[in-house]
CSV table of N, CA and C in Angstrom, one decimal:
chain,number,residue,atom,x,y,z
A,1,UNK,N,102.1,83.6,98.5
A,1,UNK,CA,100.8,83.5,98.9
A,1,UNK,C,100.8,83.5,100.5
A,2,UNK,N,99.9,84.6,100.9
A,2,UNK,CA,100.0,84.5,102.4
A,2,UNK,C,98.0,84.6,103.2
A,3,UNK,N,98.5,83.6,104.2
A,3,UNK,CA,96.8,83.9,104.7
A,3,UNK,C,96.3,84.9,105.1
A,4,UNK,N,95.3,85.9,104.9
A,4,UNK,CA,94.6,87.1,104.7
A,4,UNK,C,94.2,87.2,106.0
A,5,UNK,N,94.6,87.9,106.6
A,5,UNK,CA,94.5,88.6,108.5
A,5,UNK,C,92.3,89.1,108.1
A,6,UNK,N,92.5,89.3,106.8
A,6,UNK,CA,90.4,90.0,107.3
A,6,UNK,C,89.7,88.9,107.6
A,7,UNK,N,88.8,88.6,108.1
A,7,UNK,CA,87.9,87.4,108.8
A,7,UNK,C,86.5,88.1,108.8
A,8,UNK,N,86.2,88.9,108.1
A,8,UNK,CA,85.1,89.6,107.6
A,8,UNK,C,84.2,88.4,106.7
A,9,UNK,N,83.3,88.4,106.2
A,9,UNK,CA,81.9,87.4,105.6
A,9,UNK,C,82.9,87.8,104.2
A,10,UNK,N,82.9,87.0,103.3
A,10,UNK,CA,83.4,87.1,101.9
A,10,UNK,C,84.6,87.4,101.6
A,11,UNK,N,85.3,87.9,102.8
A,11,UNK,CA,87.0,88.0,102.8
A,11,UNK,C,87.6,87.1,101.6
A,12,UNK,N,88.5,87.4,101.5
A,12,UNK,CA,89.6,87.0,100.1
A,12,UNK,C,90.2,85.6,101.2
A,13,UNK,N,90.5,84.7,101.2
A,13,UNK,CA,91.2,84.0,102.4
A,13,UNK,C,93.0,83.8,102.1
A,14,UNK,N,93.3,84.3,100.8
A,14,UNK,CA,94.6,84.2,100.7
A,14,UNK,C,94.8,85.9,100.1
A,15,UNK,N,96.1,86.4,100.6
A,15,UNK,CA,96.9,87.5,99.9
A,15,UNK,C,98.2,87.0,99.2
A,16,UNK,N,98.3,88.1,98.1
A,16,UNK,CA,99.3,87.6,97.4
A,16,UNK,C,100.4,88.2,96.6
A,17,UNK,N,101.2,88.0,96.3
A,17,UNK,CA,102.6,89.4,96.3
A,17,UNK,C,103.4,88.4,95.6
A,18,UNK,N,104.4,89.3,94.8
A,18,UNK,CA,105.3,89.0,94.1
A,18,UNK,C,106.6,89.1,94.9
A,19,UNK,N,107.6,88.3,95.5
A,19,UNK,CA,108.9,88.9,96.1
A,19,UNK,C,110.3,89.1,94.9
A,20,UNK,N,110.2,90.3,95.8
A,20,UNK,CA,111.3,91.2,94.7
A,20,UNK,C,112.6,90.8,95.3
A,21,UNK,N,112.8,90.5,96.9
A,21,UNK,CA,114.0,90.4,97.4
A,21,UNK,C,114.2,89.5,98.7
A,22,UNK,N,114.4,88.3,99.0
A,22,UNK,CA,114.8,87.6,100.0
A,22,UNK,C,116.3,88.4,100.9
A,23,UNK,N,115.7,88.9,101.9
A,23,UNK,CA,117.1,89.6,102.8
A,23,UNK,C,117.2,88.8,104.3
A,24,UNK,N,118.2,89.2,105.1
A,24,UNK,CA,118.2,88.9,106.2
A,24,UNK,C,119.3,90.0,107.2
A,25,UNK,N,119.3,90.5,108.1
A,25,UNK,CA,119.6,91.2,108.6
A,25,UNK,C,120.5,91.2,110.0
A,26,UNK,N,121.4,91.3,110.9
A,26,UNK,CA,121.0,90.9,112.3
A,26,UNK,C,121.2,91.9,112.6
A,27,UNK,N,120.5,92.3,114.0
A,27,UNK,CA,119.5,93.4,114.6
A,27,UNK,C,120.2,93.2,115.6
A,28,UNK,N,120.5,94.2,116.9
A,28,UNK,CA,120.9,94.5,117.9
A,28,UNK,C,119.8,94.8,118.8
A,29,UNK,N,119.6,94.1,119.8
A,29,UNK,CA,117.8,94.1,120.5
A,29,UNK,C,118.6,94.7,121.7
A,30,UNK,N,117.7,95.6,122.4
A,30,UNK,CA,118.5,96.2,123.6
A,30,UNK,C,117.4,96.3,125.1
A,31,UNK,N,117.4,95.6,126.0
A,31,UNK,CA,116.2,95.7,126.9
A,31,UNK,C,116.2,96.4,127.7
A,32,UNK,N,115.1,97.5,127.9
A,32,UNK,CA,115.2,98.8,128.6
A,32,UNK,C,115.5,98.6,129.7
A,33,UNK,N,114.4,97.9,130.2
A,33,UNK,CA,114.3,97.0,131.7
A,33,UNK,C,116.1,97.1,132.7
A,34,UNK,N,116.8,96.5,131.3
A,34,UNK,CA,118.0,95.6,132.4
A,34,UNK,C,119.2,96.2,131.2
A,35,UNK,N,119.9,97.9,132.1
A,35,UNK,CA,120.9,98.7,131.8
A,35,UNK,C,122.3,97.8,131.4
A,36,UNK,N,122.4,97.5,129.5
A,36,UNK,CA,123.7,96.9,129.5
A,36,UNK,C,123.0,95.1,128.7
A,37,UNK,N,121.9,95.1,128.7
A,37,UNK,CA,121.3,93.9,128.3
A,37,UNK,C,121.5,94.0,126.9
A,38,UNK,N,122.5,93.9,125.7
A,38,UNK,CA,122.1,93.4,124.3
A,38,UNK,C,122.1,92.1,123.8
A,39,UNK,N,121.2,91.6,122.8
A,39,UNK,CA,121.7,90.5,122.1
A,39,UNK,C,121.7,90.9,120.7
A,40,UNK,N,122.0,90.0,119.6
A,40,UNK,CA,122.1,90.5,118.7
A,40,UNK,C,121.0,88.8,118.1
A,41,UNK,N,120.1,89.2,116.9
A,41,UNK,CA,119.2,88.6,116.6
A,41,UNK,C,119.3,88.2,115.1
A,42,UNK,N,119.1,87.4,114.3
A,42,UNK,CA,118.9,87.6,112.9
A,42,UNK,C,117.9,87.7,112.4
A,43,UNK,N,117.2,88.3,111.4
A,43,UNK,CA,115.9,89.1,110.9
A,43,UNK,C,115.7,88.5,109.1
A,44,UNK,N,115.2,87.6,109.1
A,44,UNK,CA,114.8,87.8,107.7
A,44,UNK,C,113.6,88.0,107.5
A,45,UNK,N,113.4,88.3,106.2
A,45,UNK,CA,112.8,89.1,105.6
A,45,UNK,C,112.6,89.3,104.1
A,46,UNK,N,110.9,89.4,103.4
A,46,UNK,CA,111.0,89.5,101.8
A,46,UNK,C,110.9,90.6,101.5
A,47,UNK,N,110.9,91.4,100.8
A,47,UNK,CA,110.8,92.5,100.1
A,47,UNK,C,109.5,91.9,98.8
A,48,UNK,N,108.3,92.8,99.1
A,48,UNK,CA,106.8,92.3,98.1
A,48,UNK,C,106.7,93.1,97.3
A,49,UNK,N,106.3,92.8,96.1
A,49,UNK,CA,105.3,94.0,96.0
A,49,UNK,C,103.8,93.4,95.6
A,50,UNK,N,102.5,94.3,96.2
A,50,UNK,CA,101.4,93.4,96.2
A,50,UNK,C,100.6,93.4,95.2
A,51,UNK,N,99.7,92.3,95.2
A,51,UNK,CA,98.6,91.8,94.0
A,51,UNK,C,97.6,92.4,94.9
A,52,UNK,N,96.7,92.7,94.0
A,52,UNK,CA,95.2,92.9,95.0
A,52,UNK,C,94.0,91.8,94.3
A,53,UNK,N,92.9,91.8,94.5
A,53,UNK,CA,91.9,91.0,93.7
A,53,UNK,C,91.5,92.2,92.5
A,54,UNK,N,91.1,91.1,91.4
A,54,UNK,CA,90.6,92.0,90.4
A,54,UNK,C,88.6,92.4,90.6
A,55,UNK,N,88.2,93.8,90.8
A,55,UNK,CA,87.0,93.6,91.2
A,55,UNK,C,86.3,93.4,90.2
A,56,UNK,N,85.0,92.9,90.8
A,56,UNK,CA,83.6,92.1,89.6
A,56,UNK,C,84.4,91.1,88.8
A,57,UNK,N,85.0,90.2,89.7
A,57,UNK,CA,85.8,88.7,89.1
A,57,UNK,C,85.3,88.1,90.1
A,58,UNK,N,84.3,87.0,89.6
A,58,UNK,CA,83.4,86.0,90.7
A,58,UNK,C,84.6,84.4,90.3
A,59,UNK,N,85.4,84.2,91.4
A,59,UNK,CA,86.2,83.0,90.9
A,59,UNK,C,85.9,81.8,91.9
A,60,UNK,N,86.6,80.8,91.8
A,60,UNK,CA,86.5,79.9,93.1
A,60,UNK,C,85.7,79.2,92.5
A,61,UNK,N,85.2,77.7,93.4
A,61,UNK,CA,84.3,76.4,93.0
A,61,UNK,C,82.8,77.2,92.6
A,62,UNK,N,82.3,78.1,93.2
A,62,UNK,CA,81.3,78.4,92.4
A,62,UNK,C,81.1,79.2,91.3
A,63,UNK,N,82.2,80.1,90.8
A,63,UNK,CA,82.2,80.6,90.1
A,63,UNK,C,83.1,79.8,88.8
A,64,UNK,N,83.5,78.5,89.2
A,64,UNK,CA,84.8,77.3,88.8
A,64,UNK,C,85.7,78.0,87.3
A,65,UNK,N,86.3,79.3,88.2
A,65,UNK,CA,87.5,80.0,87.5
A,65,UNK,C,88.6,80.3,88.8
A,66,UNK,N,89.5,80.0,87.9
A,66,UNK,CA,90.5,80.7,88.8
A,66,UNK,C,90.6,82.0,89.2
A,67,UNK,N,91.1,82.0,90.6
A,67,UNK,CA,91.4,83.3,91.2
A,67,UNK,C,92.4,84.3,90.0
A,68,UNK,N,91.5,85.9,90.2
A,68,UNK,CA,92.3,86.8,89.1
A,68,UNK,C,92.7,87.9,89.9
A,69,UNK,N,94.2,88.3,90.1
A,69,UNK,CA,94.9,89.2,90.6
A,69,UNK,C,95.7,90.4,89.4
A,70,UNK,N,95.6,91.4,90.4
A,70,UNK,CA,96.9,92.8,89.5
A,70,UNK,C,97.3,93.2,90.5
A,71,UNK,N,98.4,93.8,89.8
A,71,UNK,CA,99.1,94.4,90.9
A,71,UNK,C,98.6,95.4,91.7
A,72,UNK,N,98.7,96.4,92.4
A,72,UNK,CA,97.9,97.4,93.2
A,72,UNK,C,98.8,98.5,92.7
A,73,UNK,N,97.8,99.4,92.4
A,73,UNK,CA,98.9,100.8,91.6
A,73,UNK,C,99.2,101.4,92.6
A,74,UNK,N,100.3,102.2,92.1
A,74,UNK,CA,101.6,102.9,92.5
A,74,UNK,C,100.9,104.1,94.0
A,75,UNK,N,99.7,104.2,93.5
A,75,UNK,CA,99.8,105.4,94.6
A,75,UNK,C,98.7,105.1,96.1
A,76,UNK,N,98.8,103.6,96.2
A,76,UNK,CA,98.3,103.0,96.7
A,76,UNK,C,99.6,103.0,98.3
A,77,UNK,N,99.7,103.6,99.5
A,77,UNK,CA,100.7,103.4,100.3
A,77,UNK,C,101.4,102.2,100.6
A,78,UNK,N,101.0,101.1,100.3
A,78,UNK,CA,101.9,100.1,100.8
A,78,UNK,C,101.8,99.3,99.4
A,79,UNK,N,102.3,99.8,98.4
A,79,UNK,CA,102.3,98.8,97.1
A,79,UNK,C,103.7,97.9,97.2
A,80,UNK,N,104.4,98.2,98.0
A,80,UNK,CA,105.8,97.4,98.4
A,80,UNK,C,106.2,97.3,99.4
A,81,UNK,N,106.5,96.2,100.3
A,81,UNK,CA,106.4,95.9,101.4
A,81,UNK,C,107.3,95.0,102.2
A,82,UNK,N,107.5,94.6,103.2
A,82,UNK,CA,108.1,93.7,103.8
A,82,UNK,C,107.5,92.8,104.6
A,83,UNK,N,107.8,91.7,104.4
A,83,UNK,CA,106.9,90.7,105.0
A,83,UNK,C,107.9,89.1,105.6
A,84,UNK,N,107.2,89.1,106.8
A,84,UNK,CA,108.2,87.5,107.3
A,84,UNK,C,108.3,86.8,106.7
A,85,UNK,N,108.6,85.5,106.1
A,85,UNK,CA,109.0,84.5,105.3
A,85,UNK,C,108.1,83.6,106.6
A,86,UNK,N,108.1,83.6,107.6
A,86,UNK,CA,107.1,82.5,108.4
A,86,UNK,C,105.7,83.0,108.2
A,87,UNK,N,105.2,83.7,107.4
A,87,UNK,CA,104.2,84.1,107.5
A,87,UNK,C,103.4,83.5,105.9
A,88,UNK,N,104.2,83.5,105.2
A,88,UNK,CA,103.8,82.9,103.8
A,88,UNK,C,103.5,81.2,103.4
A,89,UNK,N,102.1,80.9,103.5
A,89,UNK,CA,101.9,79.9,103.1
A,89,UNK,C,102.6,78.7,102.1
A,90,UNK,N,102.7,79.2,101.3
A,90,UNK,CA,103.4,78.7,99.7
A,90,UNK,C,103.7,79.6,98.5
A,91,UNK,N,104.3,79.2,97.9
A,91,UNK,CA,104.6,79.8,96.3
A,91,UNK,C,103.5,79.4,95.3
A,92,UNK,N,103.1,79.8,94.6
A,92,UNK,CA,102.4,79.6,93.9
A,92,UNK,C,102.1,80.1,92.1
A,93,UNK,N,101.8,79.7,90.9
A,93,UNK,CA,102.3,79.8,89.4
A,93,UNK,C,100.6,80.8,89.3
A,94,UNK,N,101.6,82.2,89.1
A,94,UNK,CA,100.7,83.1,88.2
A,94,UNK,C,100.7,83.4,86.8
A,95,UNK,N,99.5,83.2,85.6
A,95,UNK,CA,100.2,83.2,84.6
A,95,UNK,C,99.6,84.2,84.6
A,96,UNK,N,100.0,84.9,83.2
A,96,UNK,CA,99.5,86.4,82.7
A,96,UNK,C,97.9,86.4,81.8
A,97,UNK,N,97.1,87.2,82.3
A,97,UNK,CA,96.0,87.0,81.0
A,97,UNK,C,96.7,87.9,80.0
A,98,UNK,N,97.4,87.1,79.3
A,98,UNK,CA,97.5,87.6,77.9
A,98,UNK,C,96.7,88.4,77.0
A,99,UNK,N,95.6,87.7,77.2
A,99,UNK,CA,94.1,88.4,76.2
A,99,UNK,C,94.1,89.6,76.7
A,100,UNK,N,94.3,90.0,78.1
A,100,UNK,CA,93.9,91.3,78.7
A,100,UNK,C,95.3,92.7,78.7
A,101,UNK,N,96.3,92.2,78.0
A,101,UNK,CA,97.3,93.0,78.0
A,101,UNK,C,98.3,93.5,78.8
A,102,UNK,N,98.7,94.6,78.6
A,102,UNK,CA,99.9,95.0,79.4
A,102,UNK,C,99.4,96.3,79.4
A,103,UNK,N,100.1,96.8,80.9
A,103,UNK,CA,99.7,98.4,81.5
A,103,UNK,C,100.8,99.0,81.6
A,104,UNK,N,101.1,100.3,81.4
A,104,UNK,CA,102.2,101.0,82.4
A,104,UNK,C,101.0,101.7,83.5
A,105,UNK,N,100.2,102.0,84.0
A,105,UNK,CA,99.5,102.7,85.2
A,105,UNK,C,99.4,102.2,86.1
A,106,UNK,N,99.9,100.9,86.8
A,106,UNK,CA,100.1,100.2,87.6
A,106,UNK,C,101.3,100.7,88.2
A,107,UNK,N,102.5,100.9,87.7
A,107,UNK,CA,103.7,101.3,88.1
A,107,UNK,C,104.0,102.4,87.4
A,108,UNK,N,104.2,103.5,87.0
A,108,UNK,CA,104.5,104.5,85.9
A,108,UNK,C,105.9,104.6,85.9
A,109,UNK,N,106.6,103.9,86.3
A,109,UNK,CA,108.2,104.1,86.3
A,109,UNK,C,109.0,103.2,85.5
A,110,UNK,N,109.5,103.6,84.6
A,110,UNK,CA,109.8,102.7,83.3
A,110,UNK,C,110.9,101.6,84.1
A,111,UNK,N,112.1,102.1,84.9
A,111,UNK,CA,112.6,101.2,85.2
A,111,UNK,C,112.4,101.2,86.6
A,112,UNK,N,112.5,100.0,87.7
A,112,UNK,CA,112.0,99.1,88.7
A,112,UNK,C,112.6,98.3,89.0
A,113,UNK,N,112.8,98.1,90.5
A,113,UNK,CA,113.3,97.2,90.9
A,113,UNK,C,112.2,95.7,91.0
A,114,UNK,N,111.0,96.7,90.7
A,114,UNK,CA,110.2,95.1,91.1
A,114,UNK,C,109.9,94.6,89.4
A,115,UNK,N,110.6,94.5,88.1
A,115,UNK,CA,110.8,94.4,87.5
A,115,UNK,C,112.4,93.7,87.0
A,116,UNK,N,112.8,93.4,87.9
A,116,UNK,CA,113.9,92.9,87.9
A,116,UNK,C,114.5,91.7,87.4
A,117,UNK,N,113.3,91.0,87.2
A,117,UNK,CA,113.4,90.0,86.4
A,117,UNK,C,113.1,89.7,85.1
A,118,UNK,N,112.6,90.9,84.4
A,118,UNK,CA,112.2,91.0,83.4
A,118,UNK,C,113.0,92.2,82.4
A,119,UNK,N,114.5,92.2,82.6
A,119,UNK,CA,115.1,93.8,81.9
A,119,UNK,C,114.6,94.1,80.8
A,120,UNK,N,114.1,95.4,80.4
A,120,UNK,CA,114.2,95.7,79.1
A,120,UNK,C,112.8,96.2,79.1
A,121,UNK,N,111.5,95.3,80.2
A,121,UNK,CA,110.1,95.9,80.4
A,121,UNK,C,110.3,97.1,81.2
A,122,UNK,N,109.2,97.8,80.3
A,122,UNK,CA,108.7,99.2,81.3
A,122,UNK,C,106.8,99.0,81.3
A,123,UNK,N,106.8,97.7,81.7
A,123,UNK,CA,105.1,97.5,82.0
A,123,UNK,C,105.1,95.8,82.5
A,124,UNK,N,103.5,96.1,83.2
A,124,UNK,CA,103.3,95.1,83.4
A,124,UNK,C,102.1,94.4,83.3
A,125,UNK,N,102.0,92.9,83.0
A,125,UNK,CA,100.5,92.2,82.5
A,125,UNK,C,99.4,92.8,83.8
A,126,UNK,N,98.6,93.3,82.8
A,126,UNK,CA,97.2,94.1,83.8
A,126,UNK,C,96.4,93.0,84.5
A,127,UNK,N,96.3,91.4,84.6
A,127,UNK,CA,95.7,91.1,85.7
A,127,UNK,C,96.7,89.4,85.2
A,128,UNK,N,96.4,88.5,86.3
A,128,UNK,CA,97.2,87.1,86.0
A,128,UNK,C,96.1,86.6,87.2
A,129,UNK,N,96.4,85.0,86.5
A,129,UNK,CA,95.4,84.0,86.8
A,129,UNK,C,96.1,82.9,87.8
A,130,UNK,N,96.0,82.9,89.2
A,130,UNK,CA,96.4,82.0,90.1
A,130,UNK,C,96.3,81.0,90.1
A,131,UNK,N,97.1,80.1,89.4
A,131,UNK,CA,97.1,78.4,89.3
A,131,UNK,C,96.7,77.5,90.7
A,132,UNK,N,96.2,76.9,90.7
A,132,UNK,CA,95.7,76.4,91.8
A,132,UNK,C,95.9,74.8,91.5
């Protein structure tokens, strides 16, 4: 769960992604300025893939339902991402609406890394309910 950069009237105030992979990296920084200047940095880093809102789903204290997310289909450009680990609010329990099923048109690729914790699935629950 991470806080939502739009600040637009009715904005979503949280985004939210599943992490596929906690990494960390160190990076060689080199400053143009001053010929011969490196340091070396460490870089971590999640690997996401993202939830979007489900549309014509009125949730929250006035609507007193919980927030309903899916994943964002495949042909969507940043449906997997990298994102800082200082930037993420909290973790948080999504369950599956069961009642509403399972998709493969979200991801059309039977096997996935962002399935990785589920072997054997080639799909995924079409919307889930953010525990709050």
């Amino acid at each position: 769960m991470l806080r939502s950069p739009e600040t637009d009237e009715g904005a979503e105030p949280y985004w939210y992604a599943r992490v596929i992979g906690i990494y960390h990296t160190n990076v060689w920084a080199e400053r143009a300025d001053i010929p011969g200047a490196r340091s070396v940095r460490r870089m971590e880093f999640l690997w996401v893939r993202w939830f979007g809102k489900e549309p014509q789903y009125i949730s929250g204290s006035c609507g007193a339902r919980l927030p309903k997310v899916r994943f964002v289909k495949s042909t969507v450009e940043f449906v997997f991402s990298f994102v800082d680990p200082a930037n993420v609010v909290r973790g948080c329990h999504l369950i599956p609406a069961f009642h509403e099923g399972r998709t493969v048109d979200l991801l059309p690729v039977p096997q996935s890394a962002s399935r990785c914790f589920n072997p054997g699935e080639d799909d995924d629950w079409l919307n889930f309910y953010v525990n709050m």
